[in-house]
C-alpha cells in the first residue's frame, strides 16, 4: 500500500513538472510578446486571465482595478503543488480551507441629477461608519485559555479561566464620519452601483464589507427618463396648434433643441427627436427625446370670434 502511494506521488510530481516546463516554453508564443517584454505589455494579459480582475475591469474599467488593488484585492502567493494537482485533476484541498469572515456590505441609494447622468459629474456624500480602534485590556478570542486567580474576600481566592490571546490586541468600535466623492458616469442607469471595496462595515478578525452607492435618478422639473430616452411636455396655444410655431427647448447641457412645426399639432400628439435622449453608458450613442404637446384652448369666445372661426373653418 505504502509503495503504491509513493509511486502515485512520484508520478504526480513528475507530471506536474513536465506540464510546467511545457507551459513555460510556450507562454511567450501564446501571448505573442518578446522575452524581454515590459510589465506594461504583459499587464493586460494578467488582468484578462484573472476572472475576478477581468470582471472588475469589464464593469468599472482601469479605475476599478486601481481601487481593487488599493483595497488589498488580488493578494496571495504563487501556485503551490496542491494548486497544480487541483487544476489538472479537479481535486480540492486536502484540508478544509479557513473561511474568511467578512463584514456586511453597506448599500446607499444615491439620488443623481439628470444633468450629472447626462454629462457626468461627482457628488460629495457624508458617510458615518464604525471604525476599529485599539482598546485597553485583553480581547476574548479562541486562541487559548488562561487561568488566573481572583480575590473574592479576605484570604479567599477563586480560580477563573478566560479566553485570551497575547497576539490579538483588544479593539473597540467607534463611529466616525467623512466625505466621500462619488463619480457619476454618463449614461449610468438606475440600479447601477459605484463600489468602494472594503469600505463597508468592519468586523473583528475579518475583512470589511463593501460600500455600494446604488444610482437612483432624481426627479427633474422638465424631463422624465425612461431607460435611455427622455420625455417632456410642451404646451402650445390653439393658434400655434393650427398654424404652426417656432419654438426651442433647453436641454440638460443647455444646448437648444428645435421643436418648431409648420403644420397642425393635435392635442396629445407625441413627436420623436432622434439622438436627443440620454447617452448610453460607455457608448457614443444616445437615446431619443419624446415631446408630447398639450394644446391650450381659450376659456371663452365672443360671438364675433365665433362667427369668424365659422367663416374660416366652415
Coordinates of C-alpha atoms in Angstrom, one line a residue:
X1 CA 0.0 0.0 0.0
X2 CA 2.8 2.4 1.0
X3 CA 4.7 1.5 -2.2
X4 CA 1.7 2.2 -4.4
X5 CA 1.1 5.6 -2.6
X6 CA 4.8 6.6 -3.1
X7 CA 4.6 5.6 -6.8
X8 CA 1.5 7.7 -7.3
X9 CA 3.1 10.7 -5.6
X10 CA 6.2 10.4 -7.7
X11 CA 4.1 10.2 -10.9
X12 CA 2.1 13.3 -10.0
X13 CA 5.2 15.3 -9.2
X14 CA 6.9 14.2 -12.4
X15 CA 3.7 15.1 -14.4
X16 CA 3.3 18.5 -12.8
X17 CA 7.0 19.4 -13.5
X18 CA 6.6 18.3 -17.1
X19 CA 3.5 20.3 -17.6
X20 CA 5.0 23.4 -16.1
X21 CA 8.1 23.1 -18.3
X22 CA 5.9 22.7 -21.4
X23 CA 3.8 25.7 -20.4
X24 CA 6.9 27.9 -19.7
X25 CA 8.3 27.3 -23.1
X26 CA 5.1 28.4 -24.9
X27 CA 4.0 31.4 -22.7
X28 CA 5.7 34.0 -24.8
X29 CA 4.5 32.4 -28.1
X30 CA 0.9 32.3 -26.7
X31 CA 1.0 36.0 -25.7
X32 CA 2.9 36.9 -28.8
X33 CA 5.4 39.1 -26.9
X34 CA 9.2 39.0 -26.8
X35 CA 11.1 37.5 -23.9
X36 CA 12.2 41.0 -22.8
X37 CA 8.6 42.5 -22.8
X38 CA 7.9 45.2 -20.2
X39 CA 5.5 44.8 -17.3
X40 CA 3.1 47.2 -19.1
X41 CA 3.0 45.0 -22.1
X42 CA 2.2 41.9 -20.1
X43 CA -0.2 43.5 -17.6
X44 CA -3.3 43.3 -20.0
X45 CA -2.9 39.5 -20.2
X46 CA -2.5 39.3 -16.4
X47 CA -5.8 41.2 -16.0
X48 CA -7.8 39.3 -18.6
X49 CA -6.6 35.9 -17.5
X50 CA -7.9 36.5 -13.9
X51 CA -11.7 36.1 -13.8
X52 CA -12.1 38.4 -10.7
X53 CA -9.9 41.2 -12.2
X54 CA -11.5 40.7 -15.6
X55 CA -15.0 41.2 -14.1
X56 CA -13.9 44.3 -12.3
X57 CA -12.3 45.7 -15.5
X58 CA -15.3 45.0 -17.7
X59 CA -17.6 46.8 -15.2
X60 CA -15.5 49.6 -13.8
X61 CA -12.5 50.0 -16.1
X62 CA -8.9 50.6 -15.1
X63 CA -10.0 52.9 -12.2
X64 CA -11.9 50.0 -10.6
X65 CA -8.8 47.8 -10.8
X66 CA -6.8 50.5 -9.0
X67 CA -9.4 50.7 -6.2
X68 CA -9.4 46.9 -6.0
X69 CA -5.6 46.8 -5.7
X70 CA -5.5 49.7 -3.2
X71 CA -8.1 47.9 -1.0
X72 CA -5.9 44.7 -0.9
X73 CA -7.6 42.8 -3.7
X74 CA -5.6 40.2 -5.5
X75 CA -3.4 39.4 -2.6
X76 CA -1.8 36.0 -2.3
X77 CA 1.3 34.0 -3.3
X78 CA 2.0 31.9 -6.3
X79 CA 0.6 28.5 -7.2
X80 CA 1.8 25.6 -5.0
X81 CA 1.9 21.9 -5.8
X82 CA -1.6 21.4 -4.3
X83 CA -3.0 24.0 -6.6
X84 CA -1.4 22.3 -9.6
X85 CA -2.9 19.0 -8.7
X86 CA -6.3 20.6 -8.2
X87 CA -6.2 22.4 -11.6
X88 CA -5.2 19.3 -13.6
X89 CA -7.2 16.6 -11.7
X90 CA -10.2 18.6 -10.4
X91 CA -9.4 17.7 -6.7
X92 CA -9.9 20.2 -3.9
X93 CA -7.6 20.9 -1.0
X94 CA -6.9 18.0 1.4
X95 CA -7.6 20.2 4.4
X96 CA -10.6 22.5 5.0
X97 CA -9.6 26.0 4.0
X98 CA -10.0 28.7 6.6
X99 CA -13.1 30.7 5.8
X100 CA -12.6 34.5 5.9
X101 CA -15.1 36.3 8.0
X102 CA -16.5 39.3 6.1
X103 CA -18.4 42.4 7.3
X104 CA -21.7 43.5 5.9
X105 CA -21.9 45.4 2.7
X106 CA -23.4 48.9 3.1
X107 CA -25.8 49.9 0.3
X108 CA -26.7 53.6 -0.1
X109 CA -29.3 54.8 -2.6
X110 CA -27.8 57.8 -4.3
X111 CA -30.1 60.4 -6.0
X112 CA -28.2 61.6 -9.1
X113 CA -29.5 64.5 -11.1
X114 CA -30.3 64.1 -14.8
X115 CA -27.6 66.7 -15.5
X116 CA -24.9 64.6 -13.9
X117 CA -26.2 61.4 -15.6
X118 CA -26.3 63.2 -18.9
X119 CA -22.9 65.0 -18.7
X120 CA -21.1 63.1 -15.9
X121 CA -20.2 64.6 -12.6
X122 CA -19.4 63.8 -9.0
X123 CA -21.2 64.1 -5.6
X124 CA -19.8 64.6 -2.2
X125 CA -21.6 62.3 0.3
X126 CA -21.2 62.4 4.1
X127 CA -20.9 59.0 5.4
X128 CA -20.6 57.7 9.0
X129 CA -19.3 54.2 9.8
X130 CA -17.8 52.1 12.5
X131 CA -14.0 52.1 12.9
X132 CA -12.0 49.6 14.8
X133 CA -9.8 51.4 17.3
X134 CA -7.2 50.0 19.8
X135 CA -8.6 49.5 23.3
X136 CA -7.1 48.6 26.7
X137 CA -7.3 45.2 28.2
X138 CA -7.3 41.8 26.6
X139 CA -9.7 40.6 24.0
X140 CA -11.7 37.4 24.3
X141 CA -10.9 35.1 21.4
X142 CA -10.5 31.4 20.5
X143 CA -6.7 31.3 20.8
X144 CA -6.2 29.7 24.2
X145 CA -7.4 29.6 27.8
X146 CA -5.6 31.4 30.6
X147 CA -6.1 30.6 34.3
X148 CA -5.9 33.3 36.9
X149 CA -7.0 33.8 40.5
X150 CA -9.5 36.5 41.5
X151 CA -9.7 37.6 45.2
X152 CA -13.3 37.4 46.4
X153 CA -12.7 38.1 50.0
X154 CA -10.0 38.3 52.8
X155 CA -7.8 35.3 52.2
X156 CA -10.3 33.9 49.7
X157 CA -9.5 33.4 46.0
X158 CA -11.4 31.9 43.1
X159 CA -9.8 30.2 40.1
X160 CA -11.0 31.7 36.9
X161 CA -10.5 30.8 33.2
X162 CA -10.5 33.4 30.5
X163 CA -10.0 33.1 26.7
X164 CA -7.2 35.5 25.8
X165 CA -4.6 35.9 23.1
X166 CA -1.5 38.0 23.6
X167 CA -1.1 38.4 19.8
X168 CA -4.7 39.8 19.4
X169 CA -4.8 43.3 20.9
X170 CA -8.2 44.5 22.2
X171 CA -10.2 46.7 19.9
X172 CA -13.4 48.6 20.1
X173 CA -15.9 50.2 17.6
X174 CA -16.0 54.0 17.3
X175 CA -18.3 55.9 15.0
X176 CA -16.5 58.3 12.6
X177 CA -17.7 60.3 9.6
X178 CA -16.1 61.7 6.4
X179 CA -17.0 63.0 3.0
X180 CA -16.7 60.5 0.1
X181 CA -16.6 61.7 -3.5
X182 CA -18.7 59.5 -5.8
X183 CA -18.1 59.8 -9.5
X184 CA -21.2 59.6 -11.7
X185 CA -20.6 58.3 -15.2
X186 CA -22.5 59.5 -18.2
X187 CA -25.4 57.2 -19.0
X188 CA -25.5 55.3 -15.8
X189 CA -28.8 53.6 -15.2
X190 CA -31.0 53.2 -12.1
X191 CA -29.7 50.3 -10.0
X192 CA -26.1 50.5 -11.2
X193 CA -23.6 50.7 -8.4
X194 CA -20.4 52.6 -7.6
X195 CA -18.4 50.3 -5.4
X196 CA -15.8 51.2 -2.7
X197 CA -14.2 47.9 -1.9
X198 CA -13.7 47.0 1.8
X199 CA -15.2 50.4 2.9
X200 CA -18.3 48.8 4.3
X201 CA -18.9 47.6 7.9
X202 CA -15.7 46.3 9.6
X203 CA -15.6 43.1 11.5
X204 CA -13.1 41.9 14.1
X205 CA -10.7 39.2 12.7
X206 CA -12.1 39.6 9.2
X207 CA -12.4 41.8 6.1
X208 CA -14.7 44.8 5.9
X209 CA -17.6 44.6 3.5
X210 CA -18.0 46.9 0.5
X211 CA -19.7 50.3 0.3
X212 CA -22.1 50.4 -2.6
X213 CA -23.8 53.5 -3.9
X214 CA -26.8 52.5 -5.9
X215 CA -27.8 55.0 -8.5
X216 CA -31.3 56.4 -8.5
X217 CA -32.4 59.1 -10.9
X218 CA -33.7 62.2 -9.1
X219 CA -36.9 63.8 -10.3
X220 CA -36.5 66.7 -12.8
X221 CA -38.6 69.7 -13.4
X222 CA -38.7 69.4 -17.2
X223 CA -37.6 65.9 -18.3
X224 CA -38.6 62.4 -17.3
X225 CA -36.3 59.5 -18.0
X226 CA -37.3 56.1 -19.3
X227 CA -34.2 53.9 -20.0
X228 CA -32.1 55.9 -22.5
X229 CA -35.0 58.1 -23.6
X230 CA -36.2 61.4 -22.3
X231 CA -39.8 62.6 -22.2
X232 CA -41.2 66.1 -21.8
X233 CA -44.4 68.0 -22.3
X234 CA -44.7 71.3 -24.2
X235 CA -47.8 73.5 -24.2
X236 CA -48.8 75.5 -27.4
X237 CA -51.8 77.8 -27.9
X238 CA -54.7 76.9 -30.2
X239 CA -53.5 79.3 -32.8
X240 CA -50.0 77.8 -32.7
X241 CA -51.5 74.3 -33.0
X242 CA -53.4 75.4 -36.1
X243 CA -50.9 77.5 -38.0
X244 CA -47.5 76.3 -36.7
X245 CA -44.9 77.8 -34.4
X246 CA -41.2 78.4 -33.8
X247 CA -40.0 77.0 -30.5
X248 CA -36.9 75.6 -28.8
X249 CA -36.4 73.9 -25.5
X250 CA -33.2 74.0 -23.4
X251 CA -31.6 70.6 -23.0
X252 CA -29.7 69.3 -19.9
X253 CA -26.4 70.7 -21.1
X254 CA -28.1 74.0 -22.1
X255 CA -28.0 73.3 -25.9
X256 CA -31.2 74.2 -27.7
X257 CA -33.4 71.6 -29.4
X258 CA -35.6 73.0 -32.2
X259 CA -39.1 71.6 -31.9
X260 CA -40.7 74.1 -34.4
X261 CA -43.7 73.0 -36.5
X262 CA -45.1 74.3 -39.8
X263 CA -48.2 72.2 -39.7
X264 CA -51.1 71.3 -37.4
X265 CA -50.3 70.0 -34.0
X266 CA -53.0 67.8 -32.4
X267 CA -53.7 67.6 -28.7
X268 CA -51.6 64.8 -27.0
X269 CA -49.5 64.4 -30.2
X270 CA -46.0 63.0 -29.5
X271 CA -43.0 63.7 -31.7
X272 CA -39.7 62.0 -31.5
X273 CA -36.4 63.8 -31.8
X274 CA -33.7 61.2 -32.6
X275 CA -30.5 61.3 -30.7
X276 CA -31.6 63.9 -28.2
X277 CA -32.1 61.4 -25.3
X278 CA -29.7 60.2 -22.6
X279 CA -26.2 58.9 -23.6
X280 CA -25.7 55.2 -23.4
X281 CA -23.2 54.1 -20.7
X282 CA -19.7 53.6 -22.2
X283 CA -21.0 54.5 -25.7
X284 CA -21.1 57.4 -28.1
X285 CA -24.8 56.7 -28.9
X286 CA -27.8 58.4 -27.4
X287 CA -31.4 57.6 -26.9
X288 CA -34.3 59.8 -28.2
X289 CA -36.3 62.7 -26.9
X290 CA -40.1 62.4 -27.0
X291 CA -42.1 65.6 -26.8
X292 CA -45.8 65.4 -26.0
X293 CA -47.9 68.5 -27.0
X294 CA -50.7 70.0 -25.0
X295 CA -53.0 72.5 -26.7
X296 CA -54.2 75.4 -24.7
X297 CA -57.8 76.2 -25.6
X298 CA -59.4 79.6 -24.8
X299 CA -61.7 79.7 -21.9
X300 CA -64.4 81.6 -23.8
X301 CA -65.2 83.2 -27.2
X302 CA -67.2 86.3 -28.1
X303 CA -70.0 86.0 -30.7
X304 CA -67.8 87.9 -33.2
X305 CA -65.0 85.5 -32.7
X306 CA -67.3 82.5 -33.1
X307 CA -68.6 84.0 -36.4
X308 CA -65.1 84.5 -37.8
X309 CA -64.0 81.0 -36.8
X310 CA -67.0 79.5 -38.5
X311 CA -66.3 81.5 -41.6
X312 CA -62.7 80.3 -41.7
X313 CA -63.2 76.7 -40.7
X314 CA -66.6 76.2 -42.3

